[in-house]
Coordinates of C-alpha atoms in Angstrom, one line a residue:
M1 CA 27.6 9.6 82.9
L2 CA 24.8 12.2 82.7
N3 CA 25.6 15.8 83.6
D4 CA 22.7 17.6 85.1
S5 CA 21.9 21.1 83.8
L6 CA 19.1 23.7 83.9
F7 CA 18.8 23.3 80.2
P8 CA 18.1 19.8 78.8
I9 CA 20.3 20.4 75.7
L10 CA 23.3 20.7 78.0
E11 CA 22.7 17.5 79.8
F12 CA 25.5 15.6 78.0
D13 CA 25.8 11.9 78.7
S14 CA 29.2 10.3 77.9
D15 CA 27.7 6.8 77.8
K16 CA 28.0 5.7 74.2
Q17 CA 25.5 2.9 74.5
A18 CA 21.8 4.0 74.1
K19 CA 18.5 2.2 74.4
I20 CA 18.6 1.9 70.6
N21 CA 21.9 1.4 68.9
P22 CA 22.4 1.5 65.1
S23 CA 24.6 -1.6 65.2
S24 CA 21.6 -3.6 66.5
I25 CA 19.2 -2.6 63.7
I26 CA 21.4 -2.3 60.7
N27 CA 22.4 -5.2 58.4
K28 CA 26.1 -5.1 57.5
P29 CA 26.4 -5.8 53.7
P30 CA 29.9 -5.7 52.3
V31 CA 30.7 -2.0 51.8
P32 CA 33.7 0.0 50.6
E33 CA 35.8 1.7 53.3
A34 CA 34.9 5.3 52.1
C35 CA 31.6 7.0 51.4
V36 CA 30.6 10.3 49.8
I37 CA 27.5 11.9 51.2
T38 CA 26.1 14.5 48.8
F39 CA 23.1 16.8 48.9
F40 CA 23.0 17.0 45.1
K41 CA 20.2 14.6 44.3
E42 CA 20.3 15.4 40.5
V43 CA 23.9 14.2 40.3
I44 CA 23.1 10.9 41.9
N45 CA 20.1 10.5 39.5
K46 CA 22.3 11.1 36.5
K47 CA 24.9 8.6 37.6
L48 CA 22.1 6.1 38.2
E49 CA 20.7 6.7 34.7
A50 CA 24.2 6.2 33.3
G51 CA 24.5 2.8 35.0
E52 CA 27.3 3.9 37.2
L53 CA 25.7 3.0 40.6
E54 CA 24.9 -0.3 42.3
Q55 CA 22.5 -0.1 45.2
I56 CA 23.9 -1.9 48.3
G57 CA 21.5 -0.7 51.0
T58 CA 18.8 1.7 52.1
S59 CA 18.5 4.2 54.9
Y60 CA 14.8 4.2 55.9
S61 CA 12.6 6.8 57.5
E62 CA 8.9 7.5 57.7
T63 CA 8.9 10.0 54.9
V64 CA 12.1 9.5 52.8
N65 CA 14.1 6.4 52.0
L66 CA 17.7 7.1 50.9
P67 CA 19.3 4.4 48.7
V68 CA 23.0 3.7 49.5
Y69 CA 25.0 3.1 46.4
K70 CA 28.4 1.8 45.4
T71 CA 30.3 3.2 42.5
T72 CA 33.8 2.9 41.0
Y73 CA 36.2 5.8 40.7
K74 CA 39.5 5.1 39.0
G75 CA 39.3 1.5 39.9
C76 CA 38.4 2.0 43.5
S77 CA 35.0 1.2 45.1
V78 CA 33.4 4.1 46.9
G79 CA 30.0 4.5 48.6
L80 CA 27.6 7.2 47.5
V81 CA 24.4 8.3 49.2
G82 CA 22.2 11.4 49.2
G83 CA 22.2 13.5 52.3
F84 CA 19.3 14.1 54.7
V85 CA 18.7 17.8 55.1
G86 CA 19.1 19.0 58.7
A87 CA 21.3 18.0 61.6
A88 CA 19.0 15.4 63.1
G89 CA 18.5 13.4 59.9
S90 CA 22.2 13.8 58.9
A91 CA 23.3 12.4 62.3
A92 CA 21.0 9.4 62.0
L93 CA 22.1 8.7 58.4
L94 CA 25.8 8.9 59.4
E95 CA 25.2 6.6 62.3
E96 CA 23.6 4.0 60.0
L97 CA 26.4 4.3 57.5
I98 CA 29.0 3.8 60.2
A99 CA 27.1 0.8 61.5
S100 CA 27.0 -0.6 58.0
G101 CA 30.8 -0.6 57.9
F102 CA 31.9 2.6 56.3
K103 CA 34.9 4.2 58.1
K104 CA 35.8 7.3 56.0
F105 CA 33.5 10.0 54.8
I106 CA 33.5 13.1 52.5
V107 CA 30.4 15.3 52.6
C108 CA 29.6 17.8 49.9
G109 CA 26.8 20.3 49.7
G110 CA 25.9 24.0 49.4
A111 CA 25.8 26.7 52.0
G112 CA 24.6 30.2 52.3
V113 CA 27.5 32.7 52.2
L114 CA 28.0 35.4 54.8
K115 CA 30.6 37.3 52.8
K116 CA 29.7 39.0 49.5
D117 CA 33.0 38.1 47.8
I118 CA 32.4 34.4 47.9
Q119 CA 31.1 33.6 44.4
V120 CA 28.5 30.9 43.6
G121 CA 30.3 27.6 43.3
H122 CA 33.5 28.7 45.2
L123 CA 34.6 26.0 47.5
V124 CA 34.8 26.4 51.3
L125 CA 36.6 23.9 53.5
P126 CA 35.1 24.2 57.0
Y127 CA 37.7 23.5 59.7
S128 CA 35.2 24.3 62.5
A129 CA 31.5 24.8 63.0
V130 CA 29.6 27.0 65.5
R131 CA 27.2 24.6 67.2
D132 CA 23.9 26.4 66.8
E133 CA 21.9 23.2 66.4
G134 CA 20.9 20.5 68.8
V135 CA 22.2 17.2 67.7
S136 CA 25.9 17.7 68.4
Y137 CA 25.2 18.2 72.1
H138 CA 24.1 14.6 72.3
Y139 CA 27.4 13.3 71.0
I140 CA 30.1 15.7 72.3
E141 CA 30.2 17.7 75.5
P142 CA 29.0 21.3 75.2
S143 CA 31.3 23.8 73.6
R144 CA 30.8 26.8 71.3
E145 CA 32.4 25.2 68.3
I146 CA 33.5 21.8 67.1
E147 CA 36.4 21.2 64.8
C148 CA 36.6 19.0 61.8
N149 CA 39.1 16.2 62.0
P150 CA 42.5 17.7 61.1
E151 CA 43.6 14.5 59.2
A152 CA 40.6 14.9 56.9
I153 CA 41.3 18.6 56.4
M154 CA 44.9 17.9 55.4
A155 CA 43.8 15.1 53.0
I156 CA 41.3 17.4 51.3
E157 CA 43.8 20.3 51.1
R158 CA 46.4 18.1 49.6
I159 CA 44.2 17.2 46.7
L160 CA 42.7 20.6 46.2
N161 CA 46.2 22.1 46.1
R162 CA 47.4 19.4 43.8
E163 CA 44.5 19.9 41.4
K164 CA 45.0 23.7 41.6
I165 CA 41.4 24.2 42.8
P166 CA 40.9 27.5 44.7
Y167 CA 39.2 27.3 48.0
I168 CA 38.7 29.1 51.3
K169 CA 39.4 27.4 54.6
A170 CA 37.1 28.9 57.2
K171 CA 34.6 28.5 59.9
T172 CA 30.9 27.7 59.3
W173 CA 27.7 28.3 61.2
T174 CA 25.4 25.3 61.7
T175 CA 21.8 26.2 62.5
D176 CA 18.6 24.3 62.8
A177 CA 16.4 27.3 62.0
I178 CA 16.6 28.4 58.4
F179 CA 14.0 31.1 59.0
R180 CA 15.7 32.5 62.1
E181 CA 18.9 33.7 60.5
T182 CA 18.4 37.2 61.8
N183 CA 20.6 40.2 61.0
A184 CA 21.9 40.3 64.5
K185 CA 22.8 36.6 64.5
I186 CA 24.5 36.9 61.1
A187 CA 26.6 39.8 62.3
K188 CA 27.5 37.9 65.4
R189 CA 28.6 34.8 63.4
V190 CA 30.6 36.9 61.0
S191 CA 32.4 38.5 63.9
E192 CA 33.3 35.0 65.0
G193 CA 34.9 34.2 61.7
C194 CA 32.0 32.3 60.0
V195 CA 31.8 32.7 56.2
T196 CA 29.0 30.2 55.5
V197 CA 25.8 29.0 57.1
E198 CA 24.3 25.5 56.7
M199 CA 22.4 22.9 58.7
E200 CA 24.6 19.8 59.1
A201 CA 28.3 20.3 59.6
A202 CA 28.4 20.5 63.4
A203 CA 26.3 17.3 63.6
F204 CA 28.5 15.5 61.1
F205 CA 31.7 16.5 63.0
A206 CA 30.2 15.5 66.3
V207 CA 29.0 12.1 65.3
A208 CA 32.3 11.3 63.5
K209 CA 34.3 12.3 66.6
C210 CA 32.1 10.3 68.9
R211 CA 32.2 7.2 66.7
N212 CA 35.9 7.6 65.9
V213 CA 35.6 7.7 62.1
L214 CA 37.3 10.1 59.6
L215 CA 35.0 12.7 58.1
G216 CA 35.6 15.9 56.1
Q217 CA 33.3 18.3 54.4
I218 CA 33.4 20.6 51.3
L219 CA 30.8 23.3 50.9
Y220 CA 30.2 25.4 47.8
G221 CA 29.0 28.9 47.9
G222 CA 25.2 29.1 47.4
D223 CA 22.7 31.8 48.3
D224 CA 24.0 35.1 49.6
L225 CA 22.9 36.4 53.1
S226 CA 25.6 39.1 53.4
G227 CA 23.6 42.0 52.0
I228 CA 20.5 43.9 53.0
E229 CA 18.3 41.6 50.9
W230 CA 18.6 37.8 50.5
D231 CA 20.0 36.8 47.1
H232 CA 19.2 33.3 46.0
R233 CA 21.7 33.5 43.1
S234 CA 20.1 30.4 41.4
W235 CA 22.6 28.3 43.3
V236 CA 20.6 25.0 43.1
S237 CA 20.7 25.1 39.2
R238 CA 24.5 25.1 38.8
E239 CA 24.5 21.5 37.7
K240 CA 28.0 21.4 36.2
I241 CA 29.5 22.8 39.4
R242 CA 27.6 20.3 41.5
A243 CA 28.5 17.3 39.3
N244 CA 32.2 18.3 39.3
L245 CA 32.2 18.6 43.1
V246 CA 30.7 15.1 43.5
D247 CA 33.4 13.7 41.3
L248 CA 36.1 15.6 43.2
C249 CA 34.8 14.2 46.4
L250 CA 34.8 10.7 45.0
K251 CA 38.5 11.3 44.1
I252 CA 39.2 12.5 47.6
A253 CA 37.4 9.6 49.2
T254 CA 39.8 7.2 47.4
E255 CA 42.8 8.9 48.9
L256 CA 41.7 9.4 52.5

């Protein structure tokens, strides 16, 4: 049922059937139950070069084709795919993966930090996302925030605690506009409890909730937006941190 609104973004329609449905355009190859979505392309490339991955599908778009791989972690099969930057692409990718048969997801990527004391590489477990993007409003009725699945949060925390890996459980800010992270908006989001800013979490949480699949996300501290000047902190070159995080997510995926 469509709810009329002055603003199109708030016209939520609860009908889960659309004119184009992913299940009608996606082939369903045999896939593992769980899948890791990572934005660390170099980690996937190294695993591919090492012969650790088997391609089982492809997510196609006009500009980028994302191979869907299968790998083995401690004897368990797990899906592995590169992420599509931004909420819209991430939502479409997740829809296709769900239609392919995956039922559980762990997402890992970087995020800008809004607190100076979050070091590069420190893990952040987002339990809620401020919905400052557009995609989530097409999947879940309007609200200021959307929560991550509590079951996924508990599973991730259990493993992080068991492995004695330090982390922060906090709120994140999802935005579509990387060049509109103004000082006033940053201050507002910090006052709401956000410690990171990224471009996908709210969309991932919304699609997962709408499609009734299990999804959790781990962010790692990247560039710093907390000061007067932006600090890149060379976060995209921390290859060992990124490789270790992908392996950690593969482990978590096998225990979801």
